PDB file of C-alpha atoms and ligand atoms in Angstrom:
ATOM      1  CA  MET A   7      10.045   1.877 -35.864  1.00 43.00           C
ATOM      2  CA  SER A   8       8.223   0.381 -39.702  1.00 44.00           C
ATOM      3  CA  GLU A   9       9.000   1.418 -42.647  1.00 47.00           C
ATOM      4  CA  ASP A  10       5.483   0.935 -43.719  1.00 42.00           C
ATOM      5  CA  VAL A  11       4.453   3.318 -41.025  1.00 41.00           C
ATOM      6  CA  ASP A  12       7.340   5.988 -41.354  1.00 46.00           C
ATOM      7  CA  ARG A  13       5.421   6.025 -45.007  1.00 46.00           C
ATOM      8  CA  LEU A  14       1.991   6.114 -43.832  1.00 42.00           C
ATOM      9  CA  LEU A  15       3.215   9.011 -41.330  1.00 43.00           C
ATOM     10  CA  ARG A  16       5.143  10.620 -43.713  1.00 45.00           C
ATOM     11  CA  ARG A  17       2.258  10.726 -45.858  1.00 39.00           C
ATOM     12  CA  GLY A  18       0.282  13.485 -43.590  1.00 38.00           C
ATOM     13  CA  GLU A  19       3.845  15.500 -44.551  1.00 39.00           C
ATOM     14  CA  GLU A  20       1.405  18.044 -46.533  1.00 39.00           C
ATOM     15  CA  GLU A  21      -0.661  19.024 -43.532  1.00 41.00           C
ATOM     16  CA  PRO A  22       1.788  21.450 -41.710  1.00 40.00           C
ATOM     17  CA  ARG A  23       0.994  21.438 -38.431  1.00 47.00           C
ATOM     18  CA  ILE A  24       1.788  17.376 -37.659  1.00 46.00           C
ATOM     19  CA  LYS A  25       6.254  17.223 -37.065  1.00 52.00           C
ATOM     20  CA  ASP A  26       7.617  14.254 -36.958  1.00 52.00           C
ATOM     21  CA  ALA A  27       9.414  14.672 -34.218  1.00 49.00           C
ATOM     22  CA  ASP A  28       5.909  15.193 -32.289  1.00 50.00           C
ATOM     23  CA  LEU A  29       4.508  12.028 -33.417  1.00 50.00           C
ATOM     24  CA  TYR A  30       7.693  10.158 -33.130  1.00 45.00           C
ATOM     25  CA  GLU A  31       7.145  10.529 -29.371  1.00 44.00           C
ATOM     26  CA  THR A  32       4.594   8.395 -29.619  1.00 44.00           C
ATOM     27  CA  VAL A  33       6.432   5.374 -31.768  1.00 51.00           C
ATOM     28  CA  GLU A  34       7.217   2.102 -30.150  1.00 53.00           C
ATOM     29  CA  GLU A  35       6.061  -1.652 -30.924  1.00 52.00           C
ATOM     30  CA  VAL A  36       1.945  -1.316 -30.107  1.00 69.00           C
ATOM     31  CA  PHE A  37       1.902   1.030 -32.154  1.00 82.00           C
ATOM     32  CA  ASP A  38       0.272  -0.897 -35.332  1.00 87.00           C
ATOM     33  CA  ALA A  39      -0.119   1.015 -38.798  1.00 89.00           C
ATOM     34  CA  SER A  40      -4.276   1.436 -38.144  1.00 92.00           C
ATOM     35  CA  THR A  41      -3.873   3.206 -34.528  1.00 94.00           C
ATOM     36  CA  VAL A  42      -1.208   6.097 -36.395  1.00 93.00           C
ATOM     37  CA  LEU A  43      -3.562   6.459 -38.927  1.00 95.00           C
ATOM     38  CA  THR A  44      -5.984   6.935 -36.611  1.00 97.00           C
ATOM     39  CA  ILE A  45      -3.748   9.124 -33.597  1.00 96.00           C
ATOM     40  CA  LEU A  46      -3.097  11.320 -37.292  1.00 96.00           C
ATOM     41  CA  SER A  47      -6.858  11.327 -37.452  1.00 98.00           C
ATOM     42  CA  LEU A  48      -7.693  12.711 -34.321  1.00 98.00           C
ATOM     43  CA  ILE A  49      -5.040  15.825 -34.931  1.00 97.00           C
ATOM     44  CA  ARG A  50      -6.159  16.486 -38.199  1.00 98.00           C
ATOM     45  CA  LYS A  51     -10.088  16.912 -36.813  1.00 98.00           C
ATOM     46  CA  ARG A  52      -8.304  19.249 -34.808  1.00 98.00           C
ATOM     47  CA  VAL A  53      -9.124  16.990 -31.030  1.00 98.00           C
ATOM     48  CA  LEU A  54      -4.317  16.917 -30.500  1.00 97.00           C
ATOM     49  CA  LYS A  55      -2.069  18.627 -31.498  1.00 97.00           C
ATOM     50  CA  ARG A  56       0.924  15.344 -29.964  1.00 95.00           C
ATOM     51  CA  ILE A  57       1.541  13.377 -27.324  1.00 94.00           C
ATOM     52  CA  SER A  58       3.221  12.753 -24.816  1.00 89.00           C
ATOM     53  CA  GLY A  59       5.103  10.597 -22.514  1.00 89.00           C
ATOM     54  CA  VAL A  60       3.628   7.421 -21.061  1.00 93.00           C
ATOM     55  CA  ILE A  61       1.076   7.537 -18.056  1.00 95.00           C
ATOM     56  CA  SER A  62       0.050   3.863 -18.127  1.00 93.00           C
ATOM     57  CA  ALA A  63       1.150   1.100 -19.874  1.00 89.00           C
ATOM     58  CA  GLY A  64      -1.428  -2.005 -18.455  1.00 84.00           C
ATOM     59  CA  LYS A  65      -1.804  -5.307 -20.312  1.00 82.00           C
ATOM     60  CA  GLU A  66      -4.814  -4.279 -22.483  1.00 88.00           C
ATOM     61  CA  ALA A  67      -4.516  -0.371 -22.981  1.00 93.00           C
ATOM     62  CA  ARG A  68      -1.421   2.575 -22.975  1.00 94.00           C
ATOM     63  CA  VAL A  69      -2.187   5.457 -21.775  1.00 97.00           C
ATOM     64  CA  TYR A  70       0.041   8.682 -22.776  1.00 96.00           C
ATOM     65  CA  LEU A  71      -0.760  12.590 -21.686  1.00 97.00           C
ATOM     66  CA  GLY A  72      -1.304  14.964 -24.460  1.00 97.00           C
ATOM     67  CA  TYR A  73      -1.987  17.906 -25.926  1.00 98.00           C
ATOM     68  CA  ALA A  74      -5.262  19.791 -27.413  1.00 98.00           C
ATOM     69  CA  PRO A  75      -4.105  22.641 -29.803  1.00 98.00           C
ATOM     70  CA  ASP A  76      -4.610  24.864 -26.892  1.00 98.00           C
ATOM     71  CA  GLY A  77      -2.013  23.632 -25.118  1.00 97.00           C
ATOM     72  CA  ARG A  78      -4.673  22.024 -23.000  1.00 98.00           C
ATOM     73  CA  PRO A  79      -3.356  18.717 -21.459  1.00 98.00           C
ATOM     74  CA  LEU A  80      -5.550  15.333 -22.367  1.00 98.00           C
ATOM     75  CA  ALA A  81      -5.173  11.644 -21.628  1.00 98.00           C
ATOM     76  CA  VAL A  82      -4.989   9.044 -24.771  1.00 98.00           C
ATOM     77  CA  LYS A  83      -5.515   5.753 -23.750  1.00 97.00           C
ATOM     78  CA  ILE A  84      -4.844   3.939 -26.885  1.00 96.00           C
ATOM     79  CA  TYR A  85      -6.311  -0.018 -26.579  1.00 94.00           C
ATOM     80  CA  LEU A  86      -4.343  -2.480 -27.723  1.00 91.00           C
ATOM     81  CA  THR A  87      -6.074  -4.394 -30.720  1.00 83.00           C
ATOM     82  CA  SER A  88      -3.587  -7.629 -31.015  1.00 74.00           C
ATOM     83  CA  SER A  89      -4.582  -8.775 -27.405  1.00 70.00           C
ATOM     84  CA  ALA A  90      -6.279 -12.366 -27.910  1.00 69.00           C
ATOM     85  CA  GLU A  91      -6.167 -12.587 -24.310  1.00 73.00           C
ATOM     86  CA  PHE A  92      -8.429  -8.678 -23.251  1.00 77.00           C
ATOM     87  CA  ARG A  93     -10.535  -9.675 -25.911  1.00 76.00           C
ATOM     88  CA  LYS A  94     -11.988 -13.104 -24.214  1.00 75.00           C
ATOM     89  CA  GLY A  95     -11.993 -10.775 -20.858  1.00 78.00           C
ATOM     90  CA  ILE A  96     -14.391  -8.427 -21.887  1.00 80.00           C
ATOM     91  CA  LEU A  97     -16.921 -11.202 -23.581  1.00 80.00           C
ATOM     92  CA  LYS A  98     -19.063 -11.547 -20.725  1.00 77.00           C
ATOM     93  CA  TYR A  99     -19.399  -6.980 -20.401  1.00 79.00           C
ATOM     94  CA  ILE A 100     -20.909  -7.483 -23.791  1.00 78.00           C
ATOM     95  CA  ALA A 101     -23.709 -10.188 -23.643  1.00 75.00           C
ATOM     96  CA  GLY A 102     -26.564  -9.564 -22.586  1.00 73.00           C
ATOM     97  CA  ASP A 103     -25.724  -5.081 -23.324  1.00 76.00           C
ATOM     98  CA  PRO A 104     -28.074  -4.005 -26.378  1.00 75.00           C
ATOM     99  CA  ARG A 105     -25.149  -1.705 -27.436  1.00 75.00           C
ATOM    100  CA  PHE A 106     -23.132  -4.598 -28.374  1.00 77.00           C
ATOM    101  CA  GLN A 107     -26.150  -6.267 -31.042  1.00 77.00           C
ATOM    102  CA  GLY A 108     -25.027  -6.387 -34.231  1.00 80.00           C
ATOM    103  CA  VAL A 109     -20.741  -6.275 -33.862  1.00 81.00           C
ATOM    104  CA  LYS A 110     -18.992  -9.460 -34.330  1.00 81.00           C
ATOM    105  CA  THR A 111     -18.116 -11.051 -31.595  1.00 78.00           C
ATOM    106  CA  SER A 112     -14.902 -12.816 -33.632  1.00 80.00           C
ATOM    107  CA  ASP A 113     -13.633 -10.038 -34.321  1.00 83.00           C
ATOM    108  CA  THR A 114     -11.246  -9.056 -32.255  1.00 85.00           C
ATOM    109  CA  ARG A 115     -10.692  -5.372 -34.160  1.00 88.00           C
ATOM    110  CA  ALA A 116     -14.424  -4.564 -34.184  1.00 89.00           C
ATOM    111  CA  LEU A 117     -15.207  -5.969 -30.362  1.00 90.00           C
ATOM    112  CA  ILE A 118     -12.225  -3.684 -28.847  1.00 92.00           C
ATOM    113  CA  TYR A 119     -13.214  -0.938 -31.226  1.00 93.00           C
ATOM    114  CA  ALA A 120     -17.127  -0.718 -29.404  1.00 92.00           C
ATOM    115  CA  TRP A 121     -15.307  -1.357 -26.083  1.00 93.00           C
ATOM    116  CA  THR A 122     -13.536   2.185 -26.784  1.00 96.00           C
ATOM    117  CA  ARG A 123     -16.983   3.712 -28.284  1.00 95.00           C
ATOM    118  CA  LYS A 124     -18.491   2.331 -24.765  1.00 94.00           C
ATOM    119  CA  GLU A 125     -15.736   4.034 -22.332  1.00 97.00           C
ATOM    120  CA  TYR A 126     -16.662   7.001 -23.877  1.00 98.00           C
ATOM    121  CA  ARG A 127     -20.381   6.576 -23.749  1.00 96.00           C
ATOM    122  CA  ASN A 128     -20.187   5.744 -19.949  1.00 97.00           C
ATOM    123  CA  LEU A 129     -18.020   8.326 -19.197  1.00 98.00           C
ATOM    124  CA  VAL A 130     -20.596  10.498 -21.222  1.00 98.00           C
ATOM    125  CA  ARG A 131     -23.436   9.052 -19.131  1.00 98.00           C
ATOM    126  CA  MET A 132     -21.606   9.511 -15.823  1.00 98.00           C
ATOM    127  CA  ARG A 133     -20.694  12.860 -16.318  1.00 98.00           C
ATOM    128  CA  GLU A 134     -24.527  13.767 -17.127  1.00 98.00           C
ATOM    129  CA  ALA A 135     -25.236  11.945 -14.089  1.00 98.00           C
ATOM    130  CA  GLY A 136     -22.687  14.701 -12.463  1.00 98.00           C
ATOM    131  CA  VAL A 137     -20.622  11.443 -11.225  1.00 98.00           C
ATOM    132  CA  LYS A 138     -16.969  12.552 -10.582  1.00 98.00           C
ATOM    133  CA  VAL A 139     -15.103  11.219 -14.045  1.00 98.00           C
ATOM    134  CA  PRO A 140     -12.682  12.499 -16.728  1.00 98.00           C
ATOM    135  CA  GLU A 141     -13.980  14.974 -19.180  1.00 98.00           C
ATOM    136  CA  PRO A 142     -15.125  12.793 -22.559  1.00 98.00           C
ATOM    137  CA  VAL A 143     -13.511  14.540 -25.441  1.00 98.00           C
ATOM    138  CA  ALA A 144     -13.166  11.944 -27.978  1.00 98.00           C
ATOM    139  CA  PHE A 145     -12.833   8.729 -29.324  1.00 98.00           C
ATOM    140  CA  LEU A 146     -12.404   6.963 -32.409  1.00 98.00           C
ATOM    141  CA  ASN A 147     -12.041   3.491 -32.874  1.00 97.00           C
ATOM    142  CA  ASN A 148      -9.468   2.390 -30.149  1.00 96.00           C
ATOM    143  CA  VAL A 149      -8.409   5.480 -29.249  1.00 98.00           C
ATOM    144  CA  LEU A 150      -9.668   7.532 -26.315  1.00 98.00           C
ATOM    145  CA  VAL A 151      -9.415  10.805 -25.605  1.00 98.00           C
ATOM    146  CA  MET A 152      -9.944  13.061 -22.024  1.00 98.00           C
ATOM    147  CA  GLU A 153      -9.397  14.914 -19.650  1.00 98.00           C
ATOM    148  CA  PHE A 154      -6.424  14.757 -18.281  1.00 98.00           C
ATOM    149  CA  LEU A 155      -6.389  13.858 -13.883  1.00 98.00           C
ATOM    150  CA  GLY A 156      -3.237  15.659 -12.697  1.00 98.00           C
ATOM    151  CA  GLU A 157      -1.107  18.538 -13.073  1.00 97.00           C
ATOM    152  CA  GLU A 158       1.724  19.697 -14.648  1.00 94.00           C
ATOM    153  CA  GLY A 159       1.911  16.504 -16.519  1.00 94.00           C
ATOM    154  CA  LYS A 160       1.441  14.503 -13.891  1.00 96.00           C
ATOM    155  CA  ARG A 161      -0.932  12.519 -13.144  1.00 98.00           C
ATOM    156  CA  TYR A 162      -3.056  12.597  -9.225  1.00 98.00           C
ATOM    157  CA  PRO A 163      -2.356   9.596  -7.673  1.00 98.00           C
ATOM    158  CA  LEU A 164      -4.362   6.271  -7.278  1.00 98.00           C
ATOM    159  CA  LEU A 165      -6.346   5.743  -3.413  1.00 98.00           C
ATOM    160  CA  GLU A 166      -4.739   3.103  -3.822  1.00 98.00           C
ATOM    161  CA  GLU A 167      -1.069   4.738  -4.019  1.00 98.00           C
ATOM    162  CA  ALA A 168      -2.313   7.643  -1.550  1.00 98.00           C
ATOM    163  CA  TYR A 169      -4.027   5.912   1.472  1.00 98.00           C
ATOM    164  CA  LYS A 170      -0.593   5.428   3.542  1.00 97.00           C
ATOM    165  CA  GLU A 171      -0.231   9.066   3.837  1.00 97.00           C
ATOM    166  CA  LEU A 172      -3.318  10.184   5.021  1.00 98.00           C
ATOM    167  CA  GLU A 173      -5.346  10.721   8.327  1.00 97.00           C
ATOM    168  CA  ARG A 174      -7.904   8.405   9.512  1.00 97.00           C
ATOM    169  CA  GLU A 175     -10.605  11.805   8.863  1.00 97.00           C
ATOM    170  CA  GLU A 176      -8.701  12.208   5.710  1.00 98.00           C
ATOM    171  CA  LEU A 177     -10.250   8.444   4.595  1.00 98.00           C
ATOM    172  CA  GLU A 178     -13.367   8.744   6.032  1.00 98.00           C
ATOM    173  CA  ILE A 179     -13.868  11.922   4.086  1.00 98.00           C
ATOM    174  CA  ILE A 180     -13.307   9.940   0.677  1.00 98.00           C
ATOM    175  CA  TYR A 181     -15.100   6.922   2.434  1.00 98.00           C
ATOM    176  CA  LYS A 182     -17.814   9.245   2.677  1.00 98.00           C
ATOM    177  CA  GLN A 183     -17.278  10.619  -1.383  1.00 98.00           C
ATOM    178  CA  VAL A 184     -16.643   7.292  -3.130  1.00 98.00           C
ATOM    179  CA  LEU A 185     -20.667   6.293  -1.214  1.00 98.00           C
ATOM    180  CA  GLU A 186     -21.538   9.248  -2.995  1.00 98.00           C
ATOM    181  CA  GLU A 187     -20.149   8.233  -6.263  1.00 98.00           C
ATOM    182  CA  LEU A 188     -21.160   5.138  -7.063  1.00 98.00           C
ATOM    183  CA  GLU A 189     -24.743   6.578  -5.735  1.00 98.00           C
ATOM    184  CA  LYS A 190     -25.492   8.775  -8.314  1.00 98.00           C
ATOM    185  CA  ILE A 191     -23.334   5.691 -10.456  1.00 98.00           C
ATOM    186  CA  VAL A 192     -26.661   3.710  -9.839  1.00 98.00           C
ATOM    187  CA  CYS A 193     -29.285   5.789  -9.096  1.00 97.00           C
ATOM    188  CA  LYS A 194     -29.052   8.143 -11.843  1.00 97.00           C
ATOM    189  CA  ALA A 195     -27.002   7.243 -14.416  1.00 98.00           C
ATOM    190  CA  ARG A 196     -28.147   3.143 -14.604  1.00 97.00           C
ATOM    191  CA  LEU A 197     -25.164   2.250 -14.844  1.00 97.00           C
ATOM    192  CA  VAL A 198     -22.487  -0.790 -11.935  1.00 97.00           C
ATOM    193  CA  HIS A 199     -19.322   0.750 -12.452  1.00 98.00           C
ATOM    194  CA  GLY A 200     -18.017  -3.443 -12.331  1.00 96.00           C
ATOM    195  CA  ASP A 201     -14.681  -2.918 -11.808  1.00 96.00           C
ATOM    196  CA  PHE A 202     -15.171  -0.413  -8.214  1.00 98.00           C
ATOM    197  CA  SER A 203     -11.830  -0.099  -6.471  1.00 98.00           C
ATOM    198  CA  GLU A 204      -8.619   1.454  -4.923  1.00 98.00           C
ATOM    199  CA  PHE A 205      -6.723   1.325  -8.480  1.00 98.00           C
ATOM    200  CA  ASN A 206      -9.965   3.074 -10.284  1.00 98.00           C
ATOM    201  CA  ILE A 207     -10.095   5.538  -7.774  1.00 98.00           C
ATOM    202  CA  MET A 208      -7.524   8.996  -8.488  1.00 98.00           C
ATOM    203  CA  VAL A 209      -7.302  11.168  -5.186  1.00 98.00           C
ATOM    204  CA  LYS A 210      -6.805  14.730  -5.854  1.00 97.00           C
ATOM    205  CA  PRO A 211      -4.632  17.353  -3.279  1.00 96.00           C
ATOM    206  CA  ASP A 212      -7.669  18.662  -1.864  1.00 96.00           C
ATOM    207  CA  LEU A 213      -9.338  15.226  -0.900  1.00 97.00           C
ATOM    208  CA  ASP A 214     -11.598  15.313  -3.951  1.00 98.00           C
ATOM    209  CA  ILE A 215     -11.551  11.927  -6.004  1.00 98.00           C
ATOM    210  CA  ALA A 216     -12.489  11.212  -9.205  1.00 98.00           C
ATOM    211  CA  ILE A 217     -13.256   7.819 -11.082  1.00 98.00           C
ATOM    212  CA  ILE A 218     -11.664   6.174 -13.209  1.00 98.00           C
ATOM    213  CA  ASP A 219     -11.442   3.307 -15.765  1.00 97.00           C
ATOM    214  CA  VAL A 220     -15.148   2.645 -16.586  1.00 97.00           C
ATOM    215  CA  SER A 221     -15.593   0.688 -19.468  1.00 95.00           C
ATOM    216  CA  GLN A 222     -16.773  -2.204 -18.175  1.00 95.00           C
ATOM    217  CA  ALA A 223     -19.506  -0.054 -16.632  1.00 96.00           C
ATOM    218  CA  VAL A 224     -23.081  -1.760 -17.950  1.00 94.00           C
ATOM    219  CA  ASP A 225     -26.527  -0.038 -17.990  1.00 93.00           C
ATOM    220  CA  TYR A 226     -27.913  -1.844 -14.834  1.00 91.00           C
ATOM    221  CA  SER A 227     -30.765  -3.917 -17.284  1.00 91.00           C
ATOM    222  CA  HIS A 228     -27.937  -6.235 -17.922  1.00 91.00           C
ATOM    223  CA  PRO A 229     -28.406  -9.671 -16.576  1.00 91.00           C
ATOM    224  CA  ASN A 230     -24.460 -10.067 -13.774  1.00 91.00           C
ATOM    225  CA  ALA A 231     -25.785  -6.030 -13.519  1.00 94.00           C
ATOM    226  CA  ARG A 232     -26.933  -7.128 -10.163  1.00 95.00           C
ATOM    227  CA  ASP A 233     -23.212  -9.549  -9.686  1.00 96.00           C
ATOM    228  CA  PHE A 234     -21.780  -6.626 -10.952  1.00 96.00           C
ATOM    229  CA  LEU A 235     -22.608  -4.452  -8.463  1.00 97.00           C
ATOM    230  CA  GLU A 236     -22.440  -6.626  -5.008  1.00 98.00           C
ATOM    231  CA  ARG A 237     -19.086  -7.097  -6.382  1.00 98.00           C
ATOM    232  CA  ASP A 238     -18.193  -3.312  -6.395  1.00 98.00           C
ATOM    233  CA  VAL A 239     -18.971  -2.775  -2.753  1.00 98.00           C
ATOM    234  CA  ARG A 240     -17.968  -6.463  -1.351  1.00 98.00           C
ATOM    235  CA  ASN A 241     -14.397  -4.603  -3.209  1.00 98.00           C
ATOM    236  CA  ILE A 242     -14.740  -0.856  -1.719  1.00 98.00           C
ATOM    237  CA  ASN A 243     -15.878  -1.458   1.299  1.00 98.00           C
ATOM    238  CA  ARG A 244     -12.313  -4.020   1.959  1.00 98.00           C
ATOM    239  CA  PHE A 245      -9.988  -1.362   0.839  1.00 98.00           C
ATOM    240  CA  PHE A 246     -11.187   1.008   3.429  1.00 98.00           C
ATOM    241  CA  LYS A 247     -12.538  -2.477   6.274  1.00 98.00           C
ATOM    242  CA  ASN A 248      -9.042  -3.904   6.767  1.00 98.00           C
ATOM    243  CA  GLU A 249      -6.730  -1.739   4.066  1.00 98.00           C
ATOM    244  CA  ALA A 250      -7.642   1.613   4.989  1.00 98.00           C
ATOM    245  CA  ASN A 251      -8.865   0.647   8.632  1.00 97.00           C
ATOM    246  CA  ILE A 252     -11.961   2.706   9.276  1.00 98.00           C
ATOM    247  CA  ASP A 253     -14.973   2.255  10.049  1.00 98.00           C
ATOM    248  CA  VAL A 254     -17.490   1.064   7.150  1.00 98.00           C
ATOM    249  CA  LEU A 255     -21.164   0.734   6.469  1.00 98.00           C
ATOM    250  CA  SER A 256     -21.847  -2.779   5.936  1.00 98.00           C
ATOM    251  CA  ASP A 257     -22.062  -3.932   2.279  1.00 98.00           C
ATOM    252  CA  GLU A 258     -25.841  -4.576   2.478  1.00 97.00           C
ATOM    253  CA  GLU A 259     -26.364  -1.057   4.154  1.00 97.00           C
ATOM    254  CA  VAL A 260     -24.622   0.385   0.910  1.00 98.00           C
ATOM    255  CA  LEU A 261     -26.288  -1.702  -0.926  1.00 97.00           C
ATOM    256  CA  GLU A 262     -29.757  -1.033   0.778  1.00 94.00           C
ATOM    257  CA  GLY A 263     -29.069   2.729   0.044  1.00 87.00           C
ATOM    258  CA  LEU A 264     -28.886   2.401  -4.067  1.00 88.00           C
ATOM    259  CA  PHE A 265     -32.398   1.180  -4.149  1.00 75.00           C
TER     260      PHE A 265
HETATM  261  P1  ATP B   9      -5.358  -1.530 -15.447  1.00 86.88           P
HETATM  262  O1  ATP B   9      -5.406  -3.110 -16.722  1.00 86.88           O
HETATM  263  O2  ATP B   9      -4.195  -0.641 -14.956  1.00 86.88           O
HETATM  264  O3  ATP B   9      -6.833  -1.218 -14.634  1.00 86.88           O
HETATM  265  P2  ATP B   9      -6.947   0.053 -17.747  1.00 86.88           P
HETATM  266  O4  ATP B   9      -6.131  -0.257 -19.379  1.00 86.88           O
HETATM  267  O5  ATP B   9      -8.236  -0.627 -17.781  1.00 86.88           O
HETATM  268  O6  ATP B   9      -5.626  -0.234 -16.570  1.00 86.88           O
HETATM  269  P3  ATP B   9      -7.055   2.440 -16.428  1.00 86.88           P
HETATM  270  O7  ATP B   9      -7.917   2.193 -15.680  1.00 86.88           O
HETATM  271  O8  ATP B   9      -8.133   3.276 -17.958  1.00 86.88           O
HETATM  272  O9  ATP B   9      -6.826   1.915 -18.070  1.00 86.88           O
HETATM  273  O10 ATP B   9      -5.799   3.959 -17.110  1.00 86.88           O
HETATM  274  C1  ATP B   9      -4.514   3.020 -16.360  1.00 86.88           C
HETATM  275  C2  ATP B   9      -3.897   4.684 -15.497  1.00 86.88           C
HETATM  276  O11 ATP B   9      -3.561   5.385 -16.516  1.00 86.88           O
HETATM  277  C3  ATP B   9      -4.659   4.778 -14.414  1.00 86.88           C
HETATM  278  O12 ATP B   9      -4.501   3.927 -13.226  1.00 86.88           O
HETATM  279  C4  ATP B   9      -4.113   6.608 -14.130  1.00 86.88           C
HETATM  280  O13 ATP B   9      -3.045   6.188 -13.985  1.00 86.88           O
HETATM  281  C5  ATP B   9      -4.255   6.745 -15.412  1.00 86.88           C
HETATM  282  N1  ATP B   9      -5.176   7.435 -15.821  1.00 86.88           N
HETATM  283  C6  ATP B   9      -5.971   6.898 -16.771  1.00 86.88           C
HETATM  284  N2  ATP B   9      -6.873   7.859 -17.400  1.00 86.88           N
HETATM  285  C7  ATP B   9      -6.417   9.083 -16.581  1.00 86.88           C
HETATM  286  C8  ATP B   9      -7.162  10.294 -16.376  1.00 86.88           C
HETATM  287  N3  ATP B   9      -7.542  10.806 -17.710  1.00 86.88           N
HETATM  288  N4  ATP B   9      -6.334  11.445 -16.237  1.00 86.88           N
HETATM  289  C9  ATP B   9      -4.451  11.763 -15.713  1.00 86.88           C
HETATM  290  N5  ATP B   9      -4.586   9.764 -15.356  1.00 86.88           N
HETATM  291  C10 ATP B   9      -5.415   8.465 -16.282  1.00 86.88           C
END
């Protein structure tokens, strides 16, 4: 940890609930000073008590296991503000989305903050529509806090990780649920996920599922919404047909059910 960050963390010392040991667990090279301040702010707001291990270290975001002051486990998704590639990648989801009006697309940090807020709002909207997504808890700058999906600090497996161990009947149950969630996302939340795949679906021990990674979801009125939706349907159908080896509806049949 750099001395600057160290000093910033120490500034909070007059606040008794921040323990250095807790914070130090979180510190890696990805934590720039402003991200550390954002985490401190969430701790001060009593959203978070501490952050512990990394759940996932992607190129654009890291997801950590955290804890609320009441001990409830949380997933803390931190977008890396340094990723120029990421900026390029998200532009196509942002152009045409009224929620991004006024955000300067040349300002990477502003864009990533808006992206974080968008993921939070998408979670709220899907949750209100009854979609099985993690409960959104809070967001600030590039940090999103949500319900942790897992047990005893261990996240549930992704469909991609779980499917090989599942029986045909179990996969059929999951496919049915996946189509139900897709319908709620489109028909009730009026959103298109945009990255709907076996990598963004979690499977609980009772075969209940949860949909994650909704940052790129766009409003149904987005000019590319229909293309994104067709791609989502193609991807998920391809997975169940070719990888899970179960009978699936045709892409057209799935799409028809959504209108
Ligand atoms: P990737 O680049 O790998 O697609 P991402 O940056 O888009 O990741 P997510 O897909 O939202 O981020 O999350 C990355 C991983 O973190 C997930 O694959 C999952 O393993 C874990 N994860 C995400 N959200 C939660 C959650 N609410 N509870 C538990 N684990 C989670």
